[in-house]
Structure formats: C-alpha cells, structure tokens
CSV table of C-alpha atoms in Angstrom, one decimal:
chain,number,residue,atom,x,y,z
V,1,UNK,CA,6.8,7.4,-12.5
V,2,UNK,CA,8.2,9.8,-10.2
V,3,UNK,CA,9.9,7.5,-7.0
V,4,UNK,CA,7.9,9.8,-4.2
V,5,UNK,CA,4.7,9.0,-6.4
V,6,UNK,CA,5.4,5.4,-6.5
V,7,UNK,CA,6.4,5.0,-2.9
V,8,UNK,CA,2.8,6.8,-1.5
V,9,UNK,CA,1.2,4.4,-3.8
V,10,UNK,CA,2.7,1.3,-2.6
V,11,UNK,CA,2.1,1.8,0.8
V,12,UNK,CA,-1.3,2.9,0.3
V,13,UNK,CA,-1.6,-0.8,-1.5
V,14,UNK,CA,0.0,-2.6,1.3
V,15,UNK,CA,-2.2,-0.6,3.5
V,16,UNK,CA,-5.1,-1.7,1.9
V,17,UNK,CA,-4.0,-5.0,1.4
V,18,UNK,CA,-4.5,-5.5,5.3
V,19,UNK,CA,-7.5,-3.2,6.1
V,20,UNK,CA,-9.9,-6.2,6.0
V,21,UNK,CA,-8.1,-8.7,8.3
V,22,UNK,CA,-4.2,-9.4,9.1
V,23,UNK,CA,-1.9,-10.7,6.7
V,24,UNK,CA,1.7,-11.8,5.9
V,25,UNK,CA,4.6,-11.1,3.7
V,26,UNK,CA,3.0,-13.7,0.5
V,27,UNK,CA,-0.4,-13.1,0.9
V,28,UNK,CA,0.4,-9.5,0.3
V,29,UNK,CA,2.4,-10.1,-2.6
V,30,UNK,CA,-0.1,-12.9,-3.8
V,31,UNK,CA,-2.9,-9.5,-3.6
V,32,UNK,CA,-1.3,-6.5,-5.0
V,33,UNK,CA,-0.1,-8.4,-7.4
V,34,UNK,CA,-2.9,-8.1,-9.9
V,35,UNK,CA,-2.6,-4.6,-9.6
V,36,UNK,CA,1.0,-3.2,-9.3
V,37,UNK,CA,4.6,-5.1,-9.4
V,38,UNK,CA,6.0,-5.6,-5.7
V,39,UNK,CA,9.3,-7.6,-4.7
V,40,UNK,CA,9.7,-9.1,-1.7
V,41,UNK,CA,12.9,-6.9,-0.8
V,42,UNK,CA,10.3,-3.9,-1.6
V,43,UNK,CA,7.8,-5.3,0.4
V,44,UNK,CA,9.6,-5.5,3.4
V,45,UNK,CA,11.1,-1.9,3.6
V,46,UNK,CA,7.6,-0.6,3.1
V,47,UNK,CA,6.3,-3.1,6.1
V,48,UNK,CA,9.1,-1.5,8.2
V,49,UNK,CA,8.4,1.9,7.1
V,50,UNK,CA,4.6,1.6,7.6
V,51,UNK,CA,5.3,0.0,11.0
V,52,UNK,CA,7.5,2.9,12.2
V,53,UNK,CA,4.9,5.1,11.6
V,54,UNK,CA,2.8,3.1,13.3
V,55,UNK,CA,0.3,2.1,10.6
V,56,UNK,CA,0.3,-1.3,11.1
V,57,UNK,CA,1.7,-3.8,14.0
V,58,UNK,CA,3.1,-6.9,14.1
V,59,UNK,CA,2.4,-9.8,15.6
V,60,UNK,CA,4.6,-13.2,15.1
V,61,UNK,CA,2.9,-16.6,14.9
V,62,UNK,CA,3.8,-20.0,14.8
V,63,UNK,CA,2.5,-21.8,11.4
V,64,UNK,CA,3.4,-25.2,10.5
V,65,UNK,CA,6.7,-24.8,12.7
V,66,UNK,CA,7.9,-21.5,11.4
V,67,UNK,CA,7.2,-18.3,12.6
V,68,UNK,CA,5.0,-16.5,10.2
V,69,UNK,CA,4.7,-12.4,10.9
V,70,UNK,CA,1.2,-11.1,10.4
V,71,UNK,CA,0.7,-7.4,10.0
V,72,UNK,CA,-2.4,-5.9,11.5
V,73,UNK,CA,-3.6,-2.1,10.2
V,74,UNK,CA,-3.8,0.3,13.0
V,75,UNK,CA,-6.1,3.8,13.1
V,76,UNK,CA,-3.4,5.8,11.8
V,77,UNK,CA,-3.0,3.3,8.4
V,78,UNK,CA,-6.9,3.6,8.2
V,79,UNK,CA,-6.8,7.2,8.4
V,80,UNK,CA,-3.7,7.0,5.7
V,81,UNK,CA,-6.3,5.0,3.3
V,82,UNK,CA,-9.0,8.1,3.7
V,83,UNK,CA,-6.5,9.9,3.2
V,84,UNK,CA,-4.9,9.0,-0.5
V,85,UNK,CA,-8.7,8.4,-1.2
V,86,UNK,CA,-9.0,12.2,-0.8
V,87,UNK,CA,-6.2,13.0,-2.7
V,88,UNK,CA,-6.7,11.2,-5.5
V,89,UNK,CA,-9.4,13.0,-6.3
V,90,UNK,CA,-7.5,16.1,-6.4
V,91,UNK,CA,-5.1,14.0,-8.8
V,92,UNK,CA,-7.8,13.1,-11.4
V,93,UNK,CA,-8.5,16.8,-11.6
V,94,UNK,CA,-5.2,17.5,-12.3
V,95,UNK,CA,-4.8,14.3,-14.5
V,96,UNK,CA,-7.9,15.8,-16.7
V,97,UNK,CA,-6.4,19.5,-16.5
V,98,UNK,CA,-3.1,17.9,-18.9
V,99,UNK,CA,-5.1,15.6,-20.8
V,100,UNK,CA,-7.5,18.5,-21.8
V,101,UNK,CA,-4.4,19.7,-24.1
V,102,UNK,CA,-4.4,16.7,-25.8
V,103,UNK,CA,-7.9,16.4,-27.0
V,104,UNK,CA,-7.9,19.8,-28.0
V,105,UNK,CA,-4.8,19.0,-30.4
C-alpha cells in the first residue's frame, strides 16, 4: 500500500479511536487492533504528528502511580474524521472504476 495512503489511514484510525472519549497509548492499540496492524513506535509518531496539528491534546494523569497520557480529540481531528469520510467515497468510485476491468475480463 502506498506509505502516504497508509499514513492518512492510520491517523484517521487513531483519530477515531478517541472521538468518543479520551484514551491512552494501549487502549488505542487494544482498538485498532481488530482492524489494522499498529506498533507502539508507530503509534507514537502519529500521536505527535496528530498533536502538532492540533487534532488531539494531551493531558497527563496519575494512574496507579505512573503517569498515564490521555489524548483528547479536538475540532480540527473531528473535522479530519468528516473529512476522510468524504473522501472515501470518492475512493470507492475510483476503486469500482479499476475493478470494472476486471469483471469485464
């Protein structure tokens, strides 16, 4: 899958991942992960990314005597969500334009 592709979707994911109520580094893991591969080393960069875009903030908490990070989305990471959704949609056009070839084969 082409990288620039790959890297919309992932933040879209992480995005989403948080669009109901904060979360942290493992929980986000722990929810894309039924639906796309993500490392925590990939995770990370796209949490800094994101947050220097100012889709999400951060906010550290103490939890059971660590400090946990919880990432909260902001407008501009809801308005990224809307969007890819309207995007996508112009991708499954496209996706149905090159698989037309095939079924005519």
């Amino acid at each position: 899958m082409d990288i620039q592709l790959k890297r919309g979707l992932l933040d879209v994911c992480v995005l989403a991942a948080i669009k109901n109520e904060p979360s942290y580094g493992y929980k986000i893991i722990k929810d894309v992960s039924p639906y796309i591969k993500l490392s925590e080393s990939t995770l990370y960069t796209i949490l800094k990314r994101l947050e220097s875009f100012e889709m999400l903030t951060v906010r550290t908490v103490e939890h059971d005597g660590r400090l946990r990070k919880y990432y909260h989305i902001t407008p501009s990471g809801i308005k990224r969500i809307e969007d890819f959704k309207a995007e996508w949609n112009e991708m499954v056009l496209i996706y149905n334009f090159v698989i037309k070839e095939d079924e005519n084969e």
